[in-house]
Amino acid sequence: MSDKLVIFDTTLRDGEQSPGASMTRDEKLRIARQLERLKVDVIEAGFAASSNGDFEAIKAIAKAIKDSTVCSLSRANDRDITLAADALEGANRARIHTFIATSPVHMEKKLRMTPEQVLEQAKQAVRFARNRVADIEFSAEDAYRSEEDFLCRVIEAAIHEGAGTINVPDTVGYAIPELYGNFIKRLRERVPNSDKAIWSVHCHNDLGMAVANSLAGVKIGGARQVECTINGLGERAGNCSLEEVVMAMRTRRDYFDLDVGVDISHILAASRMVSQTTGFVVQPNKAIVGANAFAHTAGIHQDGIMKARDTYEIMRAEDVGWTANKMILGKLSGRNAFKQRLQELGVQLDSEADVNLAFAKFKELADRKSEIFDEDILALVSEENMIQSHDQFAFVSLAQHSETGELPQATVVMTMAGQEVTGTANGNGPVDASLKAIEVNAKSGAEMVLYSVNAISGSTESQGEVTVRLQHSGRVVNGVGADPDIVVASAKAYLNALNKLASQADRVAAQG
Ligand code: KIV
Ligand code: ZN
């Protein structure tokens, strides 16, 4: 049995399936680069057959990523597999991940197939995929609720056809750690050719046990791949969280005794990038990456920490990328200092022109805000990356007036397909008035389903980071915007969401 644990990141595929978390090609590419810096073993870049956008994103990632394996999901049919293989062409290391459901409820009600038909299709799919790519992963969707004898037959056949990795998902988050661990163990004992494949766990978090189940799958079951996402991003209650699994492995190496190749110093930057790109805010008490994860406020704890860190700390904040919240740059800082800080934060902009643009924005911000923190730079750069030259809508300027007892009014200047337009509207408050002023011209007809404001760093001088979730014709998108003026941040977030609504084609859901 190998003593290495393969970390398979599916932020860009299963994580992205979360309503509102869909990402553009460039956003996905940027996160893939961060995942490569993190040294994850496998990056599941998307589901090539789900949309043209996803196909193009996988293609771009396959071209750019050199160290991690790049993977595409595909249903168990020739068309999906061909698209996955085409998107991955030219990748340094490519993997096709093909899946079919094996539980009675999925086979009968969703696929309307008999078990024998599912078995046959699984075999054919692995065989077909193997002709295009050497590295094949097979997943039995809803494996945990499948009938065990049948599941063993399907897995044995998939390995026989050449699948090198067998994934056993708990698709609906129904498992309990001990039971799931023993389930994997029994499968490995019962499948005659089980030693020819690496066994993988893929757990959803519906009962809050995705990480615990995955760890049990490794410890009790002998799995040697964990499928996970940054911040536990994913549909419903999310997926197994990468940072929690990796830090559990590191911190309790005495118990797990497995090697994990992840460079943990990039964990926090990855978490922030994913949160800022998708607008899914990280809860303050989230392990490892939450704002309070290493904050010891209780007096008795602070006293202990000052005497000896290990009285209350089992991990070091700085090891996963936390730095003291100190002023790192200001108004007088030059381009080189800015560029170096970007590098230290693990941010790689695509061209010198992008660095210049980001630097100009930094100077603008430094004129308005005396202390610039790492969080400000990350927000600024992520905003820079959010603005695409082909965007339908772009923010130009905003003026608003509000006074006690009067109805607030806002005027927003923006561009629509390159043309400057101005809209004025009243609203319940300055934010409401500004978004209505945008709608004077945009006329999107979208419904707002979420609006949230977060202070990027702790004080009132902080930038506000706004997330806006819009719904239109059954699609849900998130927009994010940051600015010291929260009304401006709101307008930017709203325009970002409108751009996503305007640009993304419909996609096929992997588990649909
Ligand atoms: O949860 C699941 O079963 C999946 C499969 C497509 C692997 O995401
Ligand atoms: Zn899943």
Coordinates of C-alpha atoms and ligand atoms in Angstrom, one line a residue:
M1 CA 0.0 0.0 0.0
S2 CA 1.4 3.4 -1.0
D3 CA 2.1 5.8 1.8
K4 CA 1.2 8.8 -0.3
L5 CA -2.2 10.4 -0.2
V6 CA -3.3 11.8 -3.5
I7 CA -5.1 15.2 -3.1
F8 CA -7.6 15.6 -5.9
D9 CA -9.1 19.1 -5.9
T10 CA -12.5 19.5 -7.5
T11 CA -13.2 23.1 -6.6
L12 CA -13.5 23.9 -10.3
R13 CA -15.9 21.1 -11.0
D14 CA -18.0 19.9 -8.1
G15 CA -17.4 23.1 -6.2
E16 CA -18.5 25.2 -9.1
Q17 CA -21.7 23.2 -9.4
S18 CA -22.9 25.1 -6.3
P19 CA -25.7 27.5 -7.6
G20 CA -24.1 30.9 -8.1
A21 CA -20.5 29.7 -7.9
S22 CA -20.1 29.3 -11.6
M23 CA -16.8 30.9 -12.9
T24 CA -15.6 32.3 -16.1
R25 CA -12.7 30.7 -18.1
D26 CA -10.2 33.3 -16.8
E27 CA -11.4 32.9 -13.2
K28 CA -11.0 29.2 -13.4
L29 CA -7.5 29.5 -15.0
R30 CA -6.4 31.8 -12.2
I31 CA -7.6 29.4 -9.5
A32 CA -6.0 26.5 -11.3
R33 CA -2.7 28.3 -11.2
Q34 CA -3.1 28.8 -7.4
L35 CA -4.0 25.1 -7.1
E36 CA -0.7 24.2 -8.9
R37 CA 1.2 26.5 -6.5
L38 CA -0.5 24.6 -3.7
K39 CA 0.9 21.5 -5.3
V40 CA -2.3 19.5 -5.4
D41 CA -1.9 16.3 -7.3
V42 CA -5.0 16.4 -9.5
I43 CA -7.0 19.4 -10.6
E44 CA -10.5 18.5 -11.8
A45 CA -10.9 21.5 -14.1
G46 CA -14.5 21.0 -15.1
F47 CA -17.0 18.9 -17.0
A48 CA -16.1 19.4 -20.7
A49 CA -19.5 18.3 -22.1
S50 CA -21.5 20.5 -19.7
S51 CA -21.0 23.7 -21.7
N52 CA -18.7 25.4 -24.3
G53 CA -17.4 27.6 -21.5
D54 CA -16.3 24.7 -19.5
F55 CA -14.8 23.0 -22.5
E56 CA -12.7 26.1 -23.2
A57 CA -11.8 26.5 -19.5
I58 CA -10.5 22.9 -19.3
K59 CA -8.5 23.5 -22.5
A60 CA -6.9 26.6 -21.2
I61 CA -6.0 24.9 -17.9
A62 CA -4.7 21.8 -19.6
K63 CA -2.3 24.1 -21.6
A64 CA -1.2 26.2 -18.7
I65 CA -0.7 23.7 -15.9
K66 CA 2.5 21.7 -15.9
D67 CA 2.9 20.1 -12.5
S68 CA -0.5 18.8 -11.5
T69 CA -2.6 16.3 -13.4
V70 CA -5.5 18.0 -15.2
C71 CA -8.8 16.1 -15.2
S72 CA -12.2 16.4 -16.8
L73 CA -15.4 14.8 -15.6
S74 CA -17.5 12.9 -18.2
R75 CA -20.6 10.8 -18.0
A76 CA -20.2 7.3 -19.2
N77 CA -20.9 7.9 -22.9
D78 CA -18.7 8.3 -26.0
R79 CA -19.7 11.9 -26.7
D80 CA -18.8 13.1 -23.2
I81 CA -15.6 11.2 -23.1
T82 CA -14.5 12.5 -26.6
L83 CA -15.1 16.0 -25.5
A84 CA -13.2 15.5 -22.3
A85 CA -10.3 14.0 -24.2
D86 CA -10.3 16.8 -26.8
A87 CA -10.3 19.5 -24.0
L88 CA -7.4 17.7 -22.3
E89 CA -5.3 17.3 -25.5
G90 CA -1.8 18.7 -25.0
A91 CA -1.9 18.5 -21.2
N92 CA 1.3 17.4 -19.5
R93 CA -0.7 14.9 -17.4
A94 CA -4.3 14.2 -18.3
R95 CA -7.0 12.2 -16.6
I96 CA -10.5 11.4 -17.7
H97 CA -12.9 10.9 -14.8
T98 CA -16.0 9.0 -16.0
F99 CA -19.0 8.1 -13.9
I100 CA -22.3 6.3 -13.8
A101 CA -24.8 5.9 -11.0
T102 CA -25.0 2.5 -9.3
S103 CA -27.6 2.9 -6.5
P104 CA -31.1 1.4 -7.1
V105 CA -32.8 4.7 -6.8
H106 CA -30.5 6.4 -9.3
M107 CA -30.6 3.5 -11.8
E108 CA -34.3 3.1 -11.7
K109 CA -35.6 6.7 -11.3
K110 CA -32.8 8.8 -12.9
L111 CA -31.1 6.6 -15.5
R112 CA -34.1 4.3 -16.1
M113 CA -31.6 1.5 -16.7
T114 CA -31.3 -2.1 -15.4
P115 CA -28.2 -3.0 -13.3
E116 CA -26.9 -5.1 -16.2
Q117 CA -27.1 -2.1 -18.6
V118 CA -25.3 0.1 -16.1
L119 CA -22.5 -2.5 -15.7
E120 CA -22.2 -2.8 -19.5
Q121 CA -22.1 1.0 -20.0
A122 CA -19.5 1.4 -17.2
K123 CA -17.2 -1.2 -19.0
Q124 CA -17.6 0.4 -22.4
A125 CA -17.0 3.9 -21.0
V126 CA -13.7 2.9 -19.3
R127 CA -12.6 1.0 -22.4
F128 CA -13.4 3.9 -24.7
A129 CA -11.7 6.5 -22.5
R130 CA -8.6 4.3 -22.1
N131 CA -8.1 4.6 -25.9
R132 CA -7.7 8.3 -25.6
V133 CA -6.0 8.8 -22.2
A134 CA -3.9 6.5 -20.1
D135 CA -5.0 7.8 -16.7
I136 CA -8.7 6.9 -16.1
E137 CA -10.7 7.4 -12.9
F138 CA -14.1 5.6 -12.6
S139 CA -16.7 6.8 -10.1
A140 CA -19.8 4.8 -9.1
E141 CA -22.1 7.7 -8.4
D142 CA -24.1 7.3 -5.2
A143 CA -21.9 4.3 -4.4
Y144 CA -22.6 4.5 -0.7
R145 CA -26.3 3.7 -1.2
S146 CA -25.6 1.0 -3.8
E147 CA -26.1 -2.7 -3.3
E148 CA -22.7 -4.0 -2.3
D149 CA -22.5 -7.2 -4.5
F150 CA -23.5 -5.2 -7.6
L151 CA -21.1 -2.4 -6.8
C152 CA -18.2 -4.9 -6.4
R153 CA -19.0 -6.3 -9.9
V154 CA -19.0 -2.8 -11.5
I155 CA -15.8 -1.8 -9.8
E156 CA -14.0 -5.1 -10.7
A157 CA -15.1 -4.6 -14.4
A158 CA -13.9 -1.0 -14.4
I159 CA -10.5 -2.0 -13.1
H160 CA -10.3 -4.8 -15.6
E161 CA -11.0 -2.3 -18.4
G162 CA -8.1 -0.1 -17.2
A163 CA -9.4 2.3 -14.6
G164 CA -6.4 3.2 -12.4
T165 CA -8.4 5.1 -9.8
I166 CA -11.7 3.9 -8.3
N167 CA -13.8 6.6 -6.6
V168 CA -16.5 5.6 -4.1
P169 CA -18.7 8.7 -3.6
D170 CA -21.1 9.4 -0.8
T171 CA -23.0 11.6 -3.3
V172 CA -25.8 12.6 -0.9
G173 CA -23.8 13.0 2.3
Y174 CA -25.5 10.1 4.1
A175 CA -22.5 8.3 5.5
I176 CA -21.2 8.0 9.0
P177 CA -17.4 7.9 9.5
E178 CA -17.0 4.3 10.9
L179 CA -19.6 2.9 8.5
Y180 CA -18.1 4.6 5.5
G181 CA -14.5 3.5 6.4
N182 CA -15.6 -0.1 6.8
F183 CA -17.6 0.1 3.6
I184 CA -14.4 1.0 1.6
K185 CA -12.5 -1.6 3.5
R186 CA -15.0 -4.4 2.6
L187 CA -15.1 -3.3 -1.1
R188 CA -11.3 -3.4 -1.2
E189 CA -11.3 -6.9 0.3
R190 CA -14.1 -8.2 -1.9
V191 CA -13.1 -6.9 -5.3
P192 CA -10.5 -9.5 -6.6
N193 CA -8.4 -7.0 -8.6
S194 CA -8.6 -4.1 -6.0
D195 CA -4.9 -3.9 -5.6
K196 CA -4.6 -2.7 -9.3
A197 CA -6.2 0.6 -8.5
I198 CA -5.9 3.5 -6.1
W199 CA -9.1 3.9 -4.1
S200 CA -10.6 7.3 -3.7
V201 CA -13.1 8.9 -1.3
H202 CA -15.5 11.7 -2.4
C203 CA -17.8 12.9 0.4
H204 CA -20.6 15.5 0.5
N205 CA -21.3 17.4 3.6
D206 CA -25.0 17.2 4.1
L207 CA -24.7 15.9 7.7
G208 CA -21.5 17.9 8.3
M209 CA -19.3 14.8 8.2
A210 CA -17.6 15.1 4.8
V211 CA -14.1 15.6 6.3
A212 CA -14.6 13.0 9.0
N213 CA -16.0 10.5 6.5
S214 CA -13.1 11.1 4.1
L215 CA -10.5 10.6 6.9
A216 CA -12.2 7.3 7.9
G217 CA -12.2 6.2 4.3
V218 CA -8.4 6.7 4.4
K219 CA -7.7 5.4 7.9
I220 CA -10.1 2.5 8.1
G221 CA -10.8 1.8 4.4
G222 CA -7.2 2.3 3.0
A223 CA -8.2 4.9 0.4
R224 CA -5.2 6.7 -1.0
Q225 CA -7.0 9.6 -2.8
V226 CA -9.2 12.3 -1.2
E227 CA -11.5 14.4 -3.4
C228 CA -12.0 17.8 -1.9
T229 CA -12.6 21.5 -2.5
I230 CA -11.1 24.8 -1.2
N231 CA -13.3 26.1 1.6
G232 CA -15.5 23.0 1.2
L233 CA -17.2 24.8 -1.7
G234 CA -20.0 22.7 -3.3
E235 CA -23.6 22.1 -3.8
R236 CA -26.0 22.1 -0.8
A237 CA -23.8 21.8 2.3
G238 CA -20.6 21.5 0.2
N239 CA -17.8 19.0 -0.3
C240 CA -15.0 17.8 1.9
S241 CA -12.7 20.8 2.7
L242 CA -9.2 20.5 1.3
E243 CA -7.6 22.7 4.0
E244 CA -9.1 20.6 6.8
V245 CA -8.2 17.2 5.3
V246 CA -4.6 18.4 4.6
M247 CA -4.1 20.0 8.0
A248 CA -5.5 16.9 9.7
M249 CA -3.0 14.8 7.9
R250 CA -0.2 17.1 8.8
T251 CA -1.1 17.8 12.3
R252 CA -1.9 14.2 13.1
R253 CA 0.8 12.6 11.1
D254 CA 1.5 10.4 14.1
Y255 CA -1.9 8.8 13.5
F256 CA -2.3 8.8 9.7
D257 CA 1.4 8.3 8.8
L258 CA 0.9 9.4 5.1
D259 CA 2.7 11.8 2.9
V260 CA 0.8 14.8 1.5
G261 CA 2.5 16.9 -1.2
V262 CA 0.5 20.1 -0.7
D263 CA 2.5 23.3 0.0
I264 CA 0.4 24.5 2.9
S265 CA 1.8 28.0 2.9
H266 CA -0.5 28.8 0.0
I267 CA -3.7 27.6 1.7
L268 CA -5.0 31.0 2.8
A269 CA -4.3 32.7 -0.5
A270 CA -6.2 29.9 -2.2
S271 CA -9.1 30.2 0.2
R272 CA -9.4 33.9 -0.3
M273 CA -9.1 33.6 -4.1
V274 CA -12.0 31.1 -4.2
S275 CA -14.1 33.1 -1.8
Q276 CA -13.5 36.4 -3.6
T277 CA -14.1 34.9 -7.0
T278 CA -17.3 33.1 -6.2
G279 CA -18.7 35.5 -3.5
F280 CA -19.1 32.6 -1.1
V281 CA -17.9 34.2 2.1
V282 CA -15.9 32.0 4.6
Q283 CA -17.6 31.8 8.0
P284 CA -15.4 33.4 10.7
N285 CA -15.2 30.2 12.7
K286 CA -14.3 27.9 9.8
A287 CA -11.3 25.7 10.6
I288 CA -7.9 26.8 9.2
V289 CA -9.1 29.7 6.9
G290 CA -11.8 31.4 9.0
A291 CA -11.0 34.9 10.4
N292 CA -11.2 33.5 14.0
A293 CA -9.5 30.2 13.3
F294 CA -6.3 31.3 15.1
A295 CA -7.7 34.2 17.2
H296 CA -7.4 33.5 21.0
T297 CA -9.7 36.1 22.6
A298 CA -10.5 34.4 25.9
G299 CA -8.2 35.9 28.5
I300 CA -7.2 32.6 29.9
H301 CA -6.2 31.4 26.4
Q302 CA -4.3 34.6 25.7
D303 CA -2.3 34.2 28.9
G304 CA -1.5 30.6 28.0
I305 CA -0.5 31.5 24.5
M306 CA 1.9 34.2 25.7
K307 CA 3.6 31.8 28.1
A308 CA 3.9 28.9 25.6
R309 CA 2.1 28.7 22.2
D310 CA 1.5 25.0 22.4
T311 CA -0.8 25.5 25.5
Y312 CA -3.7 26.2 23.1
E313 CA -2.2 26.0 19.5
I314 CA -2.0 22.8 17.6
M315 CA -1.0 24.5 14.3
R316 CA 0.8 27.7 13.5
A317 CA -1.2 30.3 11.7
E318 CA 1.8 31.5 9.7
D319 CA 2.3 28.0 8.3
V320 CA -0.9 28.2 6.3
G321 CA -0.3 31.7 5.1
W322 CA -1.7 34.0 7.8
T323 CA 0.4 37.1 8.4
A324 CA 0.0 39.7 11.1
N325 CA -2.6 42.2 9.9
K326 CA 0.0 44.9 9.5
M327 CA 0.3 47.8 7.1
I328 CA 2.4 46.4 4.3
L329 CA 2.2 49.1 1.6
G330 CA 1.1 52.7 1.4
K331 CA 0.8 55.7 -0.8
L332 CA 4.6 56.1 -1.3
S333 CA 5.2 52.4 -2.2
G334 CA 6.6 51.9 -5.6
R335 CA 5.7 49.5 -8.4
N336 CA 8.5 47.0 -7.5
A337 CA 7.4 46.8 -3.9
F338 CA 3.8 46.2 -5.1
K339 CA 4.9 43.5 -7.6
Q340 CA 7.0 41.8 -4.9
R341 CA 4.1 41.8 -2.5
L342 CA 1.9 40.2 -5.2
Q343 CA 4.5 37.5 -5.6
E344 CA 4.6 36.9 -1.8
L345 CA 0.8 36.6 -1.8
G346 CA 1.0 34.0 -4.6
V347 CA -0.8 36.2 -7.1
Q348 CA 0.4 35.9 -10.7
L349 CA -1.1 38.4 -13.1
D350 CA -1.1 37.4 -16.8
S351 CA 1.0 40.3 -18.2
E352 CA 2.9 43.4 -17.4
A353 CA -0.1 45.4 -18.6
D354 CA -2.2 43.7 -15.9
V355 CA 0.4 44.6 -13.3
N356 CA 0.4 48.2 -14.4
L357 CA -3.4 48.3 -14.3
A358 CA -3.4 46.7 -10.8
F359 CA -0.7 49.2 -9.7
A360 CA -2.7 52.2 -10.9
K361 CA -5.7 50.9 -8.9
F362 CA -3.5 50.4 -5.9
K363 CA -2.3 54.0 -6.1
E364 CA -5.9 55.2 -6.4
L365 CA -6.9 53.1 -3.3
A366 CA -3.8 54.4 -1.4
D367 CA -5.0 58.0 -2.0
R368 CA -8.2 57.2 -0.2
K369 CA -7.1 54.7 2.4
S370 CA -3.9 55.3 4.4
E371 CA -3.2 51.7 5.3
I372 CA -3.3 49.0 2.6
F373 CA -3.5 45.4 4.0
D374 CA -2.9 42.2 2.2
E375 CA -6.6 41.7 2.1
D376 CA -7.0 45.0 0.2
I377 CA -4.5 43.9 -2.4
L378 CA -6.1 40.5 -2.9
A379 CA -9.5 42.2 -3.3
L380 CA -8.1 44.7 -5.7
V381 CA -6.4 42.1 -7.8
S382 CA -9.4 39.8 -7.8
E383 CA -11.5 42.7 -9.0
E384 CA -8.9 43.5 -11.7
N385 CA -9.3 39.9 -12.8
M386 CA -13.0 40.1 -12.8
I387 CA -13.1 42.9 -15.3
Q388 CA -12.8 41.4 -18.8
S389 CA -12.4 43.5 -21.9
H390 CA -15.4 41.8 -23.5
D391 CA -17.7 42.7 -20.5
Q392 CA -21.1 44.0 -21.4
F393 CA -21.3 46.3 -18.4
A394 CA -18.5 48.4 -16.7
F395 CA -18.6 50.8 -13.8
V396 CA -17.5 54.5 -14.5
S397 CA -18.7 56.6 -11.6
L398 CA -21.5 57.1 -9.1
A399 CA -23.0 60.1 -7.2
Q400 CA -25.6 59.7 -4.6
H401 CA -27.4 61.9 -2.1
S402 CA -29.1 60.8 1.1
E403 CA -30.3 62.9 4.0
T404 CA -32.5 62.1 7.0
G405 CA -36.1 62.4 6.1
E406 CA -35.5 62.4 2.3
L407 CA -35.7 59.7 -0.3
P408 CA -32.1 58.8 -1.3
Q409 CA -31.2 59.4 -5.0
A410 CA -28.3 58.0 -7.1
T411 CA -26.9 58.6 -10.5
V412 CA -24.7 55.9 -12.0
V413 CA -22.5 56.3 -15.1
M414 CA -21.5 53.0 -16.7
T415 CA -20.7 51.5 -20.1
M416 CA -22.9 49.1 -21.9
A417 CA -21.2 47.3 -24.8
G418 CA -18.7 50.1 -24.8
Q419 CA -21.2 53.0 -24.8
E420 CA -21.3 55.4 -21.9
V421 CA -24.8 55.7 -20.4
T422 CA -26.2 57.4 -17.3
G423 CA -29.2 56.4 -15.1
T424 CA -30.8 58.2 -12.1
A425 CA -33.2 56.6 -9.6
N426 CA -34.6 56.9 -6.1
G427 CA -34.5 54.0 -3.6
N428 CA -35.0 53.0 0.0
G429 CA -31.4 53.7 0.7
P430 CA -28.3 54.8 -1.2
V431 CA -27.5 51.2 -2.3
D432 CA -31.0 50.5 -3.4
A433 CA -31.1 53.8 -5.4
S434 CA -27.7 53.0 -7.1
L435 CA -28.8 49.5 -8.2
K436 CA -32.1 50.9 -9.5
A437 CA -30.1 53.6 -11.3
I438 CA -28.1 50.8 -13.0
E439 CA -31.4 49.0 -14.0
V440 CA -32.6 52.2 -15.7
N441 CA -30.3 51.2 -18.5
A442 CA -29.5 47.5 -18.0
K443 CA -33.2 46.4 -17.7
S444 CA -32.0 42.9 -16.8
G445 CA -35.3 41.7 -15.2
A446 CA -33.1 39.7 -12.7
E447 CA -34.3 39.1 -9.2
M448 CA -31.9 39.7 -6.3
V449 CA -31.7 36.7 -4.0
L450 CA -28.8 37.7 -1.8
Y451 CA -27.0 40.9 -0.8
S452 CA -24.1 40.9 1.7
V453 CA -21.4 43.3 2.8
N454 CA -18.2 42.3 4.5
A455 CA -15.4 44.5 5.9
I456 CA -12.2 43.3 4.2
S457 CA -10.0 44.3 7.2
G458 CA -11.3 45.1 10.7
S459 CA -12.0 48.9 10.8
T460 CA -14.4 51.5 9.4
E461 CA -11.6 52.6 7.1
S462 CA -11.7 49.1 5.6
Q463 CA -12.9 48.3 2.1
G464 CA -16.3 46.9 1.9
E465 CA -16.6 43.7 -0.1
V466 CA -20.1 43.2 -1.5
T467 CA -21.7 40.0 -2.8
V468 CA -24.8 40.2 -4.9
R469 CA -26.6 37.0 -6.0
L470 CA -29.0 37.4 -9.0
Q471 CA -31.5 34.9 -10.5
H472 CA -32.9 35.1 -14.0
S473 CA -34.6 32.4 -16.1
G474 CA -33.6 29.6 -13.7
R475 CA -29.9 30.7 -13.5
V476 CA -28.2 32.0 -10.4
V477 CA -25.0 34.0 -10.5
N478 CA -22.9 35.8 -7.9
G479 CA -21.2 39.1 -8.4
V480 CA -18.5 40.6 -6.1
G481 CA -17.2 44.1 -5.8
A482 CA -14.8 45.9 -3.4
D483 CA -14.3 49.6 -2.6
P484 CA -13.9 51.8 0.5
D485 CA -17.3 53.2 -0.4
I486 CA -19.8 50.4 0.1
V487 CA -22.3 52.0 -2.3
V488 CA -19.7 51.9 -5.1
A489 CA -18.7 48.3 -4.0
S490 CA -22.4 47.4 -4.3
A491 CA -22.7 48.9 -7.8
K492 CA -19.5 47.1 -8.9
A493 CA -20.8 43.8 -7.5
Y494 CA -24.2 44.2 -9.2
L495 CA -22.5 44.9 -12.6
N496 CA -20.2 41.9 -12.1
A497 CA -23.3 39.7 -11.6
L498 CA -25.0 41.2 -14.7
N499 CA -21.9 40.4 -16.7
K500 CA -22.1 36.8 -15.6
L501 CA -25.8 36.6 -16.5
A502 CA -25.0 38.1 -19.9
S503 CA -22.1 35.8 -20.7
Q504 CA -22.7 32.3 -19.6
A505 CA -24.3 29.7 -21.6
D506 CA -26.5 27.1 -19.9
R507 CA -24.7 24.0 -18.7
V508 CA -25.6 20.4 -18.0
A509 CA -25.4 19.4 -14.3
A510 CA -23.2 16.5 -13.6
Q511 CA -25.6 14.8 -11.3
G512 CA -28.7 15.8 -13.2
Ligands
KIV1 O1 -20.9 13.3 -5.8 C1 -20.7 12.6 -6.8 O2 -21.1 11.4 -6.9 C2 -19.9 13.2 -7.9 C3 -19.6 12.3 -9.0 C4 -19.9 12.8 -10.3 C5 -18.1 11.8 -8.9 O3 -19.6 14.3 -7.9
ZN2 ZN -19.8 15.2 -5.8

